[in-house]
Protein backbone atom coordinates (compact mmCIF):
# COMPACT_ATOMS: atom_id res chain seq x y z
CA UNK A 1 0.00 0.00 0.00
CA UNK A 2 2.90 2.33 0.63
CA UNK A 3 4.01 1.99 -2.99
CA UNK A 4 0.73 3.32 -4.36
CA UNK A 5 0.63 6.32 -2.08
CA UNK A 6 1.99 9.62 -3.35
CA UNK A 7 3.88 11.23 -0.54
CA UNK A 8 4.99 14.79 -0.13
CA UNK A 9 8.58 13.65 -0.73
CA UNK A 10 7.57 12.04 -4.04
CA UNK A 11 5.75 15.21 -5.09
CA UNK A 12 8.77 17.35 -4.25
CA UNK A 13 11.06 14.97 -6.12
CA UNK A 14 8.82 15.06 -9.21
CA UNK A 15 8.56 18.85 -9.00
CA UNK A 16 12.34 19.14 -8.70
CA UNK A 17 12.83 16.86 -11.70
CA UNK A 18 10.26 18.83 -13.73
CA UNK A 19 11.95 22.12 -12.76
CA UNK A 20 15.35 20.68 -13.73
CA UNK A 21 13.95 19.54 -17.07
CA UNK A 22 12.44 22.97 -17.77
CA UNK A 23 15.71 24.66 -16.74
CA UNK A 24 17.69 22.39 -19.08
CA UNK A 25 15.27 23.09 -21.95
CA UNK A 26 15.58 26.83 -21.35
CA UNK A 27 19.38 26.56 -21.24
CA UNK A 28 19.41 24.55 -24.47
CA UNK A 29 17.09 27.09 -26.14
CA UNK A 30 19.28 30.02 -25.05
CA UNK A 31 22.44 28.24 -26.14
CA UNK A 32 20.85 27.44 -29.50
CA UNK A 33 19.85 31.08 -29.92
CA UNK A 34 23.39 32.26 -29.16
CA UNK A 35 24.85 29.71 -31.55
CA UNK A 36 22.38 30.74 -34.25
CA UNK A 37 23.29 34.40 -33.75
CA UNK A 38 27.00 33.60 -33.96
CA UNK A 39 26.46 31.55 -37.11
CA UNK A 40 24.55 34.44 -38.68
CA UNK A 41 27.42 36.81 -37.84
CA UNK A 42 29.99 34.36 -39.23
CA UNK A 43 27.95 33.85 -42.42
CA UNK A 44 27.82 37.64 -42.87
CA UNK A 45 31.59 37.91 -42.44
CA UNK A 46 32.19 35.08 -44.91
CA UNK A 47 29.91 36.75 -47.45
CA UNK A 48 31.70 40.10 -47.04
CA UNK A 49 35.08 38.40 -47.48
CA UNK A 50 33.85 36.59 -50.58
CA UNK A 51 32.65 39.91 -52.02
CA UNK A 52 36.00 41.55 -51.22
CA UNK A 53 37.83 38.66 -52.86
CA UNK A 54 35.67 39.00 -55.98
CA UNK A 55 36.37 42.74 -56.12
CA UNK A 56 40.11 42.22 -55.65
CA UNK A 57 40.12 39.52 -58.32
CA UNK A 58 38.34 41.87 -60.72
CA UNK A 59 40.71 44.71 -59.87
CA UNK A 60 43.67 42.38 -60.27
CA UNK A 61 42.45 41.42 -63.74
CA UNK A 62 41.96 45.06 -64.67
CA UNK A 63 45.36 45.96 -63.25
CA UNK A 64 47.04 43.15 -65.17
CA UNK A 65 45.37 44.30 -68.40
CA UNK A 66 46.35 47.92 -67.73
CA UNK A 67 49.94 46.87 -66.99
CA UNK A 68 50.08 44.85 -70.21
CA UNK A 69 48.82 47.87 -72.17
CA UNK A 70 51.33 50.12 -70.43
CA UNK A 71 54.15 47.66 -71.16
CA UNK A 72 53.15 47.72 -74.84
CA UNK A 73 53.22 51.52 -74.88
CA UNK A 74 56.62 51.57 -73.18
CA UNK A 75 57.95 49.10 -75.73
CA UNK A 76 56.73 51.32 -78.59
CA UNK A 77 58.29 54.39 -76.96
CA UNK A 78 61.57 52.51 -76.48
CA UNK A 79 61.58 51.58 -80.17
CA UNK A 80 60.86 55.19 -81.13
CA UNK A 81 63.60 56.45 -78.81
CA UNK A 82 66.01 53.93 -80.31
CA UNK A 83 65.16 55.15 -83.82
CA UNK A 84 65.61 58.77 -82.75
CA UNK A 85 68.97 57.95 -81.17
CA UNK A 86 70.08 56.24 -84.36
CA UNK A 87 68.96 59.24 -86.44
CA UNK A 88 70.78 61.69 -84.14
CA UNK A 89 73.96 59.59 -84.32
CA UNK A 90 73.77 59.51 -88.14
CA UNK A 91 73.24 63.27 -88.22
CA UNK A 92 76.17 63.78 -85.87
CA UNK A 93 78.35 61.60 -88.11
CA UNK A 94 77.38 63.71 -91.15
CA UNK A 95 78.17 66.93 -89.29
CA UNK A 96 81.56 65.56 -88.30
CA UNK A 97 82.31 64.61 -91.90
CA UNK A 98 81.31 68.05 -93.21
CA UNK A 99 83.26 69.98 -90.59
CA UNK A 100 86.57 71.26 -91.93
CA UNK A 101 89.66 69.88 -90.32
CA UNK A 102 91.19 71.98 -87.60
CA UNK A 103 94.09 74.13 -88.70
CA UNK A 104 97.42 72.83 -87.60
CA UNK A 105 99.70 75.51 -86.05
mmCIF file of C-alpha atoms in Angstrom:
data_model
loop_
_atom_site.group_PDB
_atom_site.id
_atom_site.type_symbol
_atom_site.label_atom_id
_atom_site.label_comp_id
_atom_site.label_asym_id
_atom_site.label_seq_id
_atom_site.Cartn_x
_atom_site.Cartn_y
_atom_site.Cartn_z
ATOM 1 C CA UNK A 1 0.000 0.000 0.000
ATOM 2 C CA UNK A 2 2.903 2.328 0.629
ATOM 3 C CA UNK A 3 4.008 1.990 -2.987
ATOM 4 C CA UNK A 4 0.731 3.316 -4.360
ATOM 5 C CA UNK A 5 0.630 6.322 -2.083
ATOM 6 C CA UNK A 6 1.992 9.622 -3.350
ATOM 7 C CA UNK A 7 3.880 11.230 -0.545
ATOM 8 C CA UNK A 8 4.993 14.789 -0.126
ATOM 9 C CA UNK A 9 8.583 13.648 -0.732
ATOM 10 C CA UNK A 10 7.571 12.042 -4.044
ATOM 11 C CA UNK A 11 5.746 15.207 -5.093
ATOM 12 C CA UNK A 12 8.772 17.350 -4.251
ATOM 13 C CA UNK A 13 11.062 14.975 -6.123
ATOM 14 C CA UNK A 14 8.821 15.055 -9.207
ATOM 15 C CA UNK A 15 8.559 18.853 -8.999
ATOM 16 C CA UNK A 16 12.343 19.141 -8.703
ATOM 17 C CA UNK A 17 12.828 16.864 -11.704
ATOM 18 C CA UNK A 18 10.258 18.835 -13.726
ATOM 19 C CA UNK A 19 11.948 22.115 -12.762
ATOM 20 C CA UNK A 20 15.349 20.683 -13.730
ATOM 21 C CA UNK A 21 13.951 19.536 -17.073
ATOM 22 C CA UNK A 22 12.437 22.965 -17.766
ATOM 23 C CA UNK A 23 15.708 24.660 -16.738
ATOM 24 C CA UNK A 24 17.689 22.385 -19.084
ATOM 25 C CA UNK A 25 15.274 23.085 -21.955
ATOM 26 C CA UNK A 26 15.583 26.831 -21.352
ATOM 27 C CA UNK A 27 19.383 26.559 -21.236
ATOM 28 C CA UNK A 28 19.412 24.552 -24.474
ATOM 29 C CA UNK A 29 17.093 27.087 -26.138
ATOM 30 C CA UNK A 30 19.276 30.018 -25.045
ATOM 31 C CA UNK A 31 22.443 28.244 -26.141
ATOM 32 C CA UNK A 32 20.855 27.436 -29.497
ATOM 33 C CA UNK A 33 19.853 31.079 -29.921
ATOM 34 C CA UNK A 34 23.390 32.264 -29.158
ATOM 35 C CA UNK A 35 24.851 29.715 -31.547
ATOM 36 C CA UNK A 36 22.376 30.736 -34.255
ATOM 37 C CA UNK A 37 23.293 34.401 -33.749
ATOM 38 C CA UNK A 38 27.000 33.600 -33.957
ATOM 39 C CA UNK A 39 26.464 31.548 -37.108
ATOM 40 C CA UNK A 40 24.548 34.437 -38.681
ATOM 41 C CA UNK A 41 27.416 36.806 -37.836
ATOM 42 C CA UNK A 42 29.987 34.363 -39.230
ATOM 43 C CA UNK A 43 27.946 33.854 -42.418
ATOM 44 C CA UNK A 44 27.816 37.638 -42.868
ATOM 45 C CA UNK A 45 31.586 37.911 -42.443
ATOM 46 C CA UNK A 46 32.190 35.078 -44.906
ATOM 47 C CA UNK A 47 29.906 36.747 -47.447
ATOM 48 C CA UNK A 48 31.701 40.098 -47.039
ATOM 49 C CA UNK A 49 35.078 38.403 -47.476
ATOM 50 C CA UNK A 50 33.848 36.594 -50.583
ATOM 51 C CA UNK A 51 32.653 39.913 -52.024
ATOM 52 C CA UNK A 52 36.001 41.551 -51.223
ATOM 53 C CA UNK A 53 37.825 38.655 -52.864
ATOM 54 C CA UNK A 54 35.668 38.996 -55.985
ATOM 55 C CA UNK A 55 36.372 42.740 -56.117
ATOM 56 C CA UNK A 56 40.112 42.224 -55.654
ATOM 57 C CA UNK A 57 40.122 39.521 -58.315
ATOM 58 C CA UNK A 58 38.342 41.865 -60.724
ATOM 59 C CA UNK A 59 40.707 44.714 -59.866
ATOM 60 C CA UNK A 60 43.669 42.380 -60.274
ATOM 61 C CA UNK A 61 42.454 41.422 -63.739
ATOM 62 C CA UNK A 62 41.963 45.059 -64.669
ATOM 63 C CA UNK A 63 45.364 45.964 -63.252
ATOM 64 C CA UNK A 64 47.036 43.146 -65.174
ATOM 65 C CA UNK A 65 45.369 44.303 -68.402
ATOM 66 C CA UNK A 66 46.350 47.921 -67.726
ATOM 67 C CA UNK A 67 49.939 46.869 -66.993
ATOM 68 C CA UNK A 68 50.078 44.852 -70.210
ATOM 69 C CA UNK A 69 48.817 47.869 -72.170
ATOM 70 C CA UNK A 70 51.329 50.121 -70.432
ATOM 71 C CA UNK A 71 54.146 47.661 -71.163
ATOM 72 C CA UNK A 72 53.155 47.716 -74.838
ATOM 73 C CA UNK A 73 53.218 51.519 -74.880
ATOM 74 C CA UNK A 74 56.615 51.573 -73.182
ATOM 75 C CA UNK A 75 57.945 49.101 -75.734
ATOM 76 C CA UNK A 76 56.727 51.315 -78.592
ATOM 77 C CA UNK A 77 58.295 54.385 -76.957
ATOM 78 C CA UNK A 78 61.571 52.507 -76.482
ATOM 79 C CA UNK A 79 61.585 51.581 -80.169
ATOM 80 C CA UNK A 80 60.862 55.194 -81.129
ATOM 81 C CA UNK A 81 63.596 56.450 -78.809
ATOM 82 C CA UNK A 82 66.014 53.935 -80.305
ATOM 83 C CA UNK A 83 65.161 55.149 -83.823
ATOM 84 C CA UNK A 84 65.609 58.773 -82.749
ATOM 85 C CA UNK A 85 68.971 57.952 -81.166
ATOM 86 C CA UNK A 86 70.083 56.238 -84.363
ATOM 87 C CA UNK A 87 68.956 59.236 -86.445
ATOM 88 C CA UNK A 88 70.779 61.692 -84.145
ATOM 89 C CA UNK A 89 73.955 59.587 -84.321
ATOM 90 C CA UNK A 90 73.771 59.509 -88.140
ATOM 91 C CA UNK A 91 73.243 63.269 -88.223
ATOM 92 C CA UNK A 92 76.174 63.783 -85.870
ATOM 93 C CA UNK A 93 78.353 61.604 -88.110
ATOM 94 C CA UNK A 94 77.380 63.714 -91.154
ATOM 95 C CA UNK A 95 78.167 66.929 -89.292
ATOM 96 C CA UNK A 96 81.564 65.556 -88.295
ATOM 97 C CA UNK A 97 82.312 64.606 -91.901
ATOM 98 C CA UNK A 98 81.308 68.049 -93.208
ATOM 99 C CA UNK A 99 83.262 69.983 -90.587
ATOM 100 C CA UNK A 100 86.569 71.261 -91.932
ATOM 101 C CA UNK A 101 89.665 69.880 -90.316
ATOM 102 C CA UNK A 102 91.187 71.983 -87.600
ATOM 103 C CA UNK A 103 94.090 74.132 -88.702
ATOM 104 C CA UNK A 104 97.417 72.834 -87.605
ATOM 105 C CA UNK A 105 99.704 75.515 -86.051
#
